[in-house]
Amino acid sequence: MASYKHTAALPDTVLRVKALESLLTEKGLIDPAALDELIDTYENRIGPRNGAQVVARAWADPEYKKRLLDDGTSAILELGFSGVQGEDMVIVENTPSVHNMIVCTLCSCYPWPVLGLPPVWFKSAPYRSRAVIDPRGVLKEFGVELDPDIEIRVWDSTAETRYMVLPLQPEGTDGMSEDELADIVQRDSMIGTAVVTAP
Amino acid sequence: MVLTKDMVAGLVSTGGSARVDADVAPIFKAGDRVTGRNINPVGHTRLPRYVRGHTGVVDRDHGVFSFPDGSSVGQDKPQHLYSVVFEAEELWGPDAADNFKVYVDMWDDYLEPAP
Amino acid sequence: MNGVHDMGGMQGMGAIDIEPNEPSFHDDWEQRMFGLFLSMFAGGHYNIDEFRHGIERMGGPNYMATTYYEHWVSGMQTMLIEKGILTAEEINGRMSELAGGNS
């Protein structure tokens, strides 16, 4: 029954969504084929691999990294990613002394063009409530224990600005290609609930 | 307008920025000390309770954006949006000395100059 | 409004439930709901702030007891009724028809 994990829908919910779709289709306000296309887009074409490519490029190309930190939206567009829920992007950089973490305490704001749709835990009460009051405790639940000297910066997405973390490049990966680098960048490291480790 | 299948790719890659091309002067600038207003509107707001009455520092000015409290009732009031940084101790008290900060996006109408 | 959606700093919400290899959607109705939301948004029938406020008005206990996309269903229905696009009677009537006409 709780909203902190995925559970079965109320019996009425499935019927209600069907009713809404059929009524709106009859009134000519929606095209069910457009729904299919939207679903396919976010299920199969847009996901954290996009963000991983951005991170890999930033690690490999210092000039690109500069542009990315200066104007995230434009630099991400250079790789062909843009649009809904990423219209105004800000990239925050992890360093040896600073670790960034993204949350939306009020709802579920998340940078879709680079990370896809958010996981259930990101939209859930335990993460949304605690990220801003106990980020170290939250990170521990993800298996991340940071040195107490590392400053944590939590970014609460209360407006239409969308944040993504540029994780710290692990040591010993300088010689890897961009594709190889992208392979080691997992979604959670771009939310800030994980760190990237060398393969 | 009815969204059709062939319009989806364009919608997805373009979206709709909440940034507003309006000549509105900023009230604050990076480095200013600001306090979250203690307001409790019954309508929509994106001012979280945990920063109301607390003081932080403007980290950056994002530019002019649509204002949700107005936009949610069809009366937009575009204004500057800032990232404001709060120390953990300021938000959660001296026991929270755990070396972290919280950055919150806040519009002009959510802020007043810190005393 | 000072609703339960404004969660920053609350305690006692439990452990974070991390699902390995989580799919983009967990059920067909979630997919349809997602598509409905974006289609009607693109059609200009509501803005994001109106929609969010629609969700915030679903009531605290109800918000806490339902899943994420159920919040969207509630927000969507509120928008459609308030904008005069559908009536509650129409929606309930169609649900009865789809269920076999017995409710």
Short mmCIF file of N, CA and C in Angstrom, two decimals, chain A residues 29-164:
data_model
loop_
_atom_site.label_atom_id
_atom_site.label_comp_id
_atom_site.label_asym_id
_atom_site.label_seq_id
_atom_site.Cartn_x
_atom_site.Cartn_y
_atom_site.Cartn_z
N LEU A 29 -9.44 14.07 -29.19
CA LEU A 29 -8.42 14.89 -28.51
C LEU A 29 -7.06 14.19 -28.43
N ILE A 30 -7.06 12.88 -28.61
CA ILE A 30 -5.78 12.16 -28.62
C ILE A 30 -5.77 11.15 -29.77
N ASP A 31 -4.54 10.77 -30.14
CA ASP A 31 -4.34 9.77 -31.16
C ASP A 31 -3.63 8.59 -30.49
N PRO A 32 -4.30 7.45 -30.33
CA PRO A 32 -3.68 6.32 -29.62
C PRO A 32 -2.34 5.91 -30.23
N ALA A 33 -2.15 6.13 -31.53
CA ALA A 33 -0.86 5.79 -32.16
C ALA A 33 0.25 6.69 -31.62
N ALA A 34 -0.10 7.92 -31.24
CA ALA A 34 0.90 8.83 -30.65
C ALA A 34 1.29 8.32 -29.27
N LEU A 35 0.31 7.76 -28.53
CA LEU A 35 0.63 7.18 -27.22
C LEU A 35 1.62 6.03 -27.39
N ASP A 36 1.35 5.17 -28.37
CA ASP A 36 2.25 4.03 -28.63
C ASP A 36 3.67 4.54 -28.90
N GLU A 37 3.74 5.59 -29.71
CA GLU A 37 5.05 6.13 -30.12
C GLU A 37 5.78 6.75 -28.92
N LEU A 38 5.05 7.46 -28.07
CA LEU A 38 5.65 8.05 -26.87
C LEU A 38 6.20 6.95 -25.96
N ILE A 39 5.40 5.91 -25.77
CA ILE A 39 5.80 4.81 -24.88
C ILE A 39 7.05 4.14 -25.43
N ASP A 40 7.06 3.87 -26.73
CA ASP A 40 8.21 3.22 -27.35
C ASP A 40 9.46 4.09 -27.22
N THR A 41 9.27 5.40 -27.38
CA THR A 41 10.41 6.32 -27.29
C THR A 41 11.07 6.24 -25.92
N TYR A 42 10.25 6.32 -24.86
CA TYR A 42 10.84 6.35 -23.52
C TYR A 42 11.17 4.97 -22.97
N GLU A 43 10.58 3.94 -23.56
CA GLU A 43 10.92 2.60 -23.11
C GLU A 43 12.19 2.09 -23.80
N ASN A 44 12.37 2.45 -25.06
CA ASN A 44 13.42 1.81 -25.85
C ASN A 44 14.51 2.73 -26.40
N ARG A 45 14.23 4.04 -26.48
CA ARG A 45 15.20 4.89 -27.18
C ARG A 45 15.91 5.91 -26.30
N ILE A 46 15.28 6.32 -25.20
CA ILE A 46 15.90 7.35 -24.36
C ILE A 46 16.19 6.75 -22.99
N GLY A 47 17.46 6.76 -22.59
CA GLY A 47 17.82 6.18 -21.30
C GLY A 47 19.19 6.65 -20.87
N PRO A 48 19.69 6.09 -19.77
CA PRO A 48 20.95 6.58 -19.18
C PRO A 48 22.19 6.38 -20.06
N ARG A 49 22.05 5.58 -21.13
CA ARG A 49 23.18 5.47 -22.07
C ARG A 49 23.50 6.85 -22.67
N ASN A 50 22.47 7.68 -22.85
CA ASN A 50 22.71 9.04 -23.37
C ASN A 50 23.60 9.82 -22.42
N GLY A 51 23.22 9.83 -21.16
CA GLY A 51 24.01 10.55 -20.16
C GLY A 51 25.42 10.01 -20.06
N ALA A 52 25.55 8.68 -20.17
CA ALA A 52 26.87 8.05 -20.07
C ALA A 52 27.78 8.54 -21.21
N GLN A 53 27.20 8.75 -22.39
CA GLN A 53 27.99 9.27 -23.51
C GLN A 53 28.45 10.70 -23.24
N VAL A 54 27.57 11.49 -22.61
CA VAL A 54 27.94 12.87 -22.25
C VAL A 54 29.10 12.85 -21.26
N VAL A 55 29.00 11.99 -20.26
CA VAL A 55 30.05 11.90 -19.24
C VAL A 55 31.37 11.45 -19.88
N ALA A 56 31.28 10.43 -20.73
CA ALA A 56 32.50 9.91 -21.37
C ALA A 56 33.17 10.98 -22.22
N ARG A 57 32.36 11.75 -22.96
CA ARG A 57 32.93 12.82 -23.78
C ARG A 57 33.62 13.86 -22.88
N ALA A 58 32.98 14.20 -21.77
CA ALA A 58 33.55 15.21 -20.86
C ALA A 58 34.88 14.73 -20.26
N TRP A 59 34.94 13.44 -19.97
CA TRP A 59 36.19 12.89 -19.42
C TRP A 59 37.30 12.89 -20.47
N ALA A 60 36.90 12.64 -21.72
CA ALA A 60 37.90 12.47 -22.78
C ALA A 60 38.33 13.80 -23.39
N ASP A 61 37.49 14.82 -23.27
CA ASP A 61 37.73 16.06 -23.99
C ASP A 61 37.55 17.25 -23.04
N PRO A 62 38.65 17.81 -22.54
CA PRO A 62 38.57 18.89 -21.55
C PRO A 62 37.82 20.13 -22.07
N GLU A 63 37.92 20.39 -23.38
CA GLU A 63 37.20 21.54 -23.94
C GLU A 63 35.70 21.29 -23.88
N TYR A 64 35.29 20.04 -24.18
CA TYR A 64 33.87 19.70 -24.10
C TYR A 64 33.38 19.82 -22.65
N LYS A 65 34.19 19.34 -21.73
CA LYS A 65 33.82 19.41 -20.32
C LYS A 65 33.57 20.86 -19.89
N LYS A 66 34.42 21.74 -20.37
CA LYS A 66 34.26 23.16 -20.04
C LYS A 66 32.92 23.67 -20.55
N ARG A 67 32.60 23.34 -21.80
CA ARG A 67 31.32 23.78 -22.38
C ARG A 67 30.14 23.16 -21.62
N LEU A 68 30.31 21.90 -21.21
CA LEU A 68 29.24 21.19 -20.51
C LEU A 68 28.92 21.85 -19.17
N LEU A 69 29.97 22.25 -18.45
CA LEU A 69 29.76 22.86 -17.14
C LEU A 69 29.27 24.31 -17.30
N ASP A 70 29.62 24.93 -18.42
CA ASP A 70 29.24 26.32 -18.65
C ASP A 70 27.81 26.44 -19.17
N ASP A 71 27.41 25.55 -20.08
CA ASP A 71 26.07 25.57 -20.66
C ASP A 71 25.67 24.13 -20.98
N GLY A 72 25.13 23.47 -19.98
CA GLY A 72 24.81 22.04 -20.10
C GLY A 72 23.88 21.74 -21.25
N THR A 73 22.84 22.56 -21.42
CA THR A 73 21.84 22.29 -22.45
C THR A 73 22.48 22.23 -23.83
N SER A 74 23.32 23.24 -24.16
CA SER A 74 23.94 23.30 -25.49
C SER A 74 24.94 22.17 -25.68
N ALA A 75 25.73 21.88 -24.65
CA ALA A 75 26.76 20.85 -24.79
C ALA A 75 26.11 19.47 -24.96
N ILE A 76 25.00 19.24 -24.29
CA ILE A 76 24.30 17.96 -24.43
C ILE A 76 23.68 17.84 -25.82
N LEU A 77 23.21 18.97 -26.33
CA LEU A 77 22.64 18.99 -27.69
C LEU A 77 23.71 18.64 -28.73
N GLU A 78 24.97 18.97 -28.46
CA GLU A 78 26.06 18.61 -29.38
C GLU A 78 26.06 17.11 -29.64
N LEU A 79 25.66 16.32 -28.65
CA LEU A 79 25.62 14.86 -28.83
C LEU A 79 24.24 14.39 -29.30
N GLY A 80 23.35 15.34 -29.57
CA GLY A 80 22.05 15.00 -30.13
C GLY A 80 20.95 14.75 -29.11
N PHE A 81 21.19 15.12 -27.85
CA PHE A 81 20.18 14.89 -26.81
C PHE A 81 19.57 16.23 -26.38
N SER A 82 18.25 16.27 -26.29
CA SER A 82 17.56 17.52 -25.94
C SER A 82 16.10 17.22 -25.67
N GLY A 83 15.39 18.24 -25.21
CA GLY A 83 13.93 18.17 -25.20
C GLY A 83 13.28 18.02 -23.84
N VAL A 84 12.12 17.36 -23.86
CA VAL A 84 11.21 17.30 -22.72
C VAL A 84 11.94 16.92 -21.42
N GLN A 85 11.77 17.74 -20.41
CA GLN A 85 12.37 17.57 -19.08
C GLN A 85 13.90 17.64 -19.11
N GLY A 86 14.42 18.37 -20.11
CA GLY A 86 15.85 18.64 -20.15
C GLY A 86 16.09 19.93 -20.91
N GLU A 87 15.08 20.80 -20.91
CA GLU A 87 15.16 22.04 -21.68
C GLU A 87 16.20 22.99 -21.11
N ASP A 88 16.42 22.93 -19.81
CA ASP A 88 17.38 23.82 -19.15
C ASP A 88 18.23 23.00 -18.19
N MET A 89 19.35 22.50 -18.71
CA MET A 89 20.19 21.57 -17.97
C MET A 89 21.34 22.27 -17.25
N VAL A 90 21.61 21.81 -16.04
CA VAL A 90 22.78 22.26 -15.29
C VAL A 90 23.56 21.01 -14.88
N ILE A 91 24.86 20.99 -15.22
CA ILE A 91 25.69 19.84 -14.87
C ILE A 91 26.56 20.22 -13.68
N VAL A 92 26.55 19.39 -12.66
CA VAL A 92 27.36 19.67 -11.46
C VAL A 92 28.45 18.62 -11.36
N GLU A 93 29.67 19.10 -11.11
CA GLU A 93 30.85 18.26 -11.25
C GLU A 93 31.34 17.72 -9.90
N ASN A 94 31.52 16.41 -9.82
CA ASN A 94 32.17 15.82 -8.65
C ASN A 94 33.68 16.02 -8.76
N THR A 95 34.31 16.30 -7.62
CA THR A 95 35.76 16.45 -7.56
C THR A 95 36.24 15.60 -6.38
N PRO A 96 37.55 15.51 -6.18
CA PRO A 96 38.01 14.72 -5.02
C PRO A 96 37.47 15.26 -3.69
N SER A 97 37.04 16.53 -3.64
CA SER A 97 36.55 17.07 -2.36
C SER A 97 35.06 17.39 -2.35
N VAL A 98 34.35 17.21 -3.48
CA VAL A 98 32.92 17.53 -3.54
C VAL A 98 32.15 16.40 -4.22
N HIS A 99 31.05 15.98 -3.58
CA HIS A 99 30.18 14.97 -4.18
C HIS A 99 28.76 15.55 -4.31
N ASN A 100 28.20 15.51 -5.52
CA ASN A 100 26.87 16.06 -5.78
C ASN A 100 25.82 14.95 -5.85
N MET A 101 24.59 15.33 -5.50
CA MET A 101 23.48 14.38 -5.47
C MET A 101 22.21 15.13 -5.87
N ILE A 102 21.37 14.50 -6.69
CA ILE A 102 20.15 15.15 -7.20
C ILE A 102 18.91 14.56 -6.53
N VAL A 103 17.96 15.42 -6.22
CA VAL A 103 16.68 14.95 -5.68
C VAL A 103 15.58 15.90 -6.16
N CYS A 104 14.34 15.44 -6.09
CA CYS A 104 13.20 16.36 -6.25
C CYS A 104 12.30 16.06 -5.06
N THR A 105 12.38 16.92 -4.03
CA THR A 105 11.62 16.63 -2.81
C THR A 105 10.12 16.81 -3.03
N LEU A 106 9.72 17.62 -4.02
CA LEU A 106 8.31 17.96 -4.21
C LEU A 106 7.58 17.01 -5.16
N CYS A 107 8.32 16.40 -6.10
CA CYS A 107 7.63 15.45 -6.99
C CYS A 107 8.64 14.47 -7.59
N SER A 108 9.01 14.65 -8.85
CA SER A 108 9.81 13.60 -9.51
C SER A 108 10.69 14.18 -10.61
N CYS A 109 11.07 15.46 -10.52
CA CYS A 109 11.81 16.12 -11.60
C CYS A 109 13.14 15.41 -11.85
N TYR A 110 13.44 15.17 -13.12
CA TYR A 110 14.53 14.27 -13.50
C TYR A 110 14.90 14.59 -14.95
N PRO A 111 16.17 14.54 -15.31
CA PRO A 111 16.57 14.93 -16.68
C PRO A 111 16.33 13.84 -17.71
N TRP A 112 15.13 13.78 -18.26
CA TRP A 112 14.75 12.70 -19.17
C TRP A 112 15.68 12.52 -20.38
N PRO A 113 16.09 13.59 -21.07
CA PRO A 113 16.86 13.35 -22.31
C PRO A 113 18.17 12.60 -22.07
N VAL A 114 18.76 12.76 -20.89
CA VAL A 114 20.03 12.09 -20.63
C VAL A 114 19.90 10.84 -19.76
N LEU A 115 18.86 10.75 -18.94
CA LEU A 115 18.74 9.59 -18.04
C LEU A 115 17.49 8.75 -18.29
N GLY A 116 16.59 9.19 -19.15
CA GLY A 116 15.33 8.46 -19.34
C GLY A 116 14.36 8.78 -18.21
N LEU A 117 13.40 7.89 -17.99
CA LEU A 117 12.42 8.12 -16.92
C LEU A 117 13.02 7.67 -15.58
N PRO A 118 12.65 8.35 -14.49
CA PRO A 118 13.27 8.03 -13.19
C PRO A 118 12.82 6.68 -12.63
N PRO A 119 13.72 6.02 -11.88
CA PRO A 119 13.33 4.79 -11.20
C PRO A 119 12.33 5.10 -10.07
N VAL A 120 11.61 4.08 -9.65
CA VAL A 120 10.58 4.27 -8.61
C VAL A 120 11.19 4.85 -7.33
N TRP A 121 12.39 4.38 -6.94
CA TRP A 121 12.95 4.87 -5.68
C TRP A 121 13.19 6.37 -5.71
N PHE A 122 13.52 6.92 -6.89
CA PHE A 122 13.79 8.36 -6.99
C PHE A 122 12.51 9.16 -6.71
N LYS A 123 11.35 8.58 -7.04
CA LYS A 123 10.06 9.26 -6.90
C LYS A 123 9.39 8.94 -5.56
N SER A 124 10.08 8.16 -4.74
CA SER A 124 9.44 7.61 -3.55
C SER A 124 9.74 8.44 -2.30
N ALA A 125 8.87 8.27 -1.30
CA ALA A 125 8.97 9.06 -0.07
C ALA A 125 10.31 8.89 0.67
N PRO A 126 10.85 7.68 0.81
CA PRO A 126 12.09 7.55 1.59
C PRO A 126 13.23 8.39 1.00
N TYR A 127 13.39 8.36 -0.31
CA TYR A 127 14.49 9.12 -0.93
C TYR A 127 14.19 10.62 -0.90
N ARG A 128 12.99 11.00 -1.32
CA ARG A 128 12.64 12.42 -1.40
C ARG A 128 12.72 13.09 -0.03
N SER A 129 12.32 12.38 1.02
CA SER A 129 12.30 13.00 2.35
C SER A 129 13.69 13.12 2.94
N ARG A 130 14.51 12.09 2.76
CA ARG A 130 15.76 12.02 3.50
C ARG A 130 16.98 12.60 2.79
N ALA A 131 16.90 12.72 1.45
CA ALA A 131 18.09 13.17 0.70
C ALA A 131 18.59 14.53 1.19
N VAL A 132 17.67 15.41 1.61
CA VAL A 132 18.09 16.76 2.00
C VAL A 132 18.43 16.90 3.48
N ILE A 133 18.12 15.89 4.29
CA ILE A 133 18.41 16.00 5.73
C ILE A 133 19.49 14.99 6.16
N ASP A 134 19.62 13.89 5.41
CA ASP A 134 20.60 12.87 5.79
C ASP A 134 21.21 12.23 4.54
N PRO A 135 21.88 13.05 3.72
CA PRO A 135 22.42 12.50 2.46
C PRO A 135 23.44 11.39 2.69
N ARG A 136 24.22 11.47 3.78
CA ARG A 136 25.20 10.40 4.01
C ARG A 136 24.51 9.08 4.34
N GLY A 137 23.43 9.17 5.11
CA GLY A 137 22.65 7.97 5.42
C GLY A 137 22.04 7.38 4.16
N VAL A 138 21.53 8.24 3.28
CA VAL A 138 20.95 7.78 2.01
C VAL A 138 22.02 7.08 1.18
N LEU A 139 23.19 7.72 1.09
CA LEU A 139 24.27 7.14 0.28
C LEU A 139 24.68 5.77 0.82
N LYS A 140 24.66 5.63 2.13
CA LYS A 140 25.02 4.32 2.71
C LYS A 140 24.06 3.24 2.24
N GLU A 141 22.78 3.60 2.11
CA GLU A 141 21.81 2.60 1.63
C GLU A 141 22.12 2.17 0.21
N PHE A 142 22.80 3.04 -0.53
CA PHE A 142 23.22 2.68 -1.89
C PHE A 142 24.62 2.04 -1.89
N GLY A 143 25.17 1.83 -0.69
CA GLY A 143 26.49 1.21 -0.60
C GLY A 143 27.64 2.17 -0.82
N VAL A 144 27.36 3.46 -0.68
CA VAL A 144 28.41 4.47 -0.90
C VAL A 144 28.78 5.11 0.43
N GLU A 145 30.02 4.95 0.86
CA GLU A 145 30.49 5.60 2.09
C GLU A 145 31.57 6.59 1.73
N LEU A 146 31.25 7.87 1.87
CA LEU A 146 32.20 8.91 1.51
C LEU A 146 33.01 9.33 2.72
N ASP A 147 34.25 9.72 2.47
CA ASP A 147 35.09 10.27 3.51
C ASP A 147 34.40 11.50 4.12
N PRO A 148 34.44 11.65 5.45
CA PRO A 148 33.76 12.80 6.09
C PRO A 148 34.26 14.15 5.58
N ASP A 149 35.49 14.17 5.05
CA ASP A 149 36.03 15.44 4.53
C ASP A 149 35.39 15.85 3.21
N ILE A 150 34.74 14.91 2.54
CA ILE A 150 34.13 15.25 1.25
C ILE A 150 32.81 15.98 1.49
N GLU A 151 32.71 17.17 0.90
CA GLU A 151 31.48 17.95 1.06
C GLU A 151 30.41 17.40 0.11
N ILE A 152 29.21 17.19 0.66
CA ILE A 152 28.10 16.74 -0.19
C ILE A 152 27.24 17.94 -0.54
N ARG A 153 26.93 18.06 -1.83
CA ARG A 153 26.01 19.11 -2.29
C ARG A 153 24.76 18.44 -2.84
N VAL A 154 23.63 18.69 -2.21
CA VAL A 154 22.37 18.10 -2.64
C VAL A 154 21.61 19.16 -3.44
N TRP A 155 21.20 18.80 -4.66
CA TRP A 155 20.48 19.74 -5.53
C TRP A 155 19.02 19.34 -5.57
N ASP A 156 18.14 20.18 -4.99
CA ASP A 156 16.71 19.92 -4.98
C ASP A 156 16.08 20.59 -6.20
N SER A 157 15.56 19.76 -7.11
CA SER A 157 15.02 20.28 -8.38
C SER A 157 13.62 20.85 -8.17
N THR A 158 13.55 22.03 -7.56
CA THR A 158 12.24 22.62 -7.25
C THR A 158 11.67 23.41 -8.42
N ALA A 159 12.50 23.68 -9.45
CA ALA A 159 12.00 24.47 -10.60
C ALA A 159 12.12 23.62 -11.86
N GLU A 160 12.19 24.26 -13.03
CA GLU A 160 12.29 23.51 -14.29
C GLU A 160 13.73 23.31 -14.74
N THR A 161 14.68 23.72 -13.91
CA THR A 161 16.08 23.42 -14.18
C THR A 161 16.28 21.93 -13.90
N ARG A 162 16.99 21.24 -14.77
CA ARG A 162 17.23 19.82 -14.54
C ARG A 162 18.72 19.59 -14.34
N TYR A 163 19.06 18.84 -13.31
CA TYR A 163 20.44 18.64 -12.92
C TYR A 163 20.93 17.24 -13.28
N MET A 164 22.21 17.16 -13.63
CA MET A 164 22.86 15.86 -13.80
C MET A 164 24.25 15.97 -13.20
#
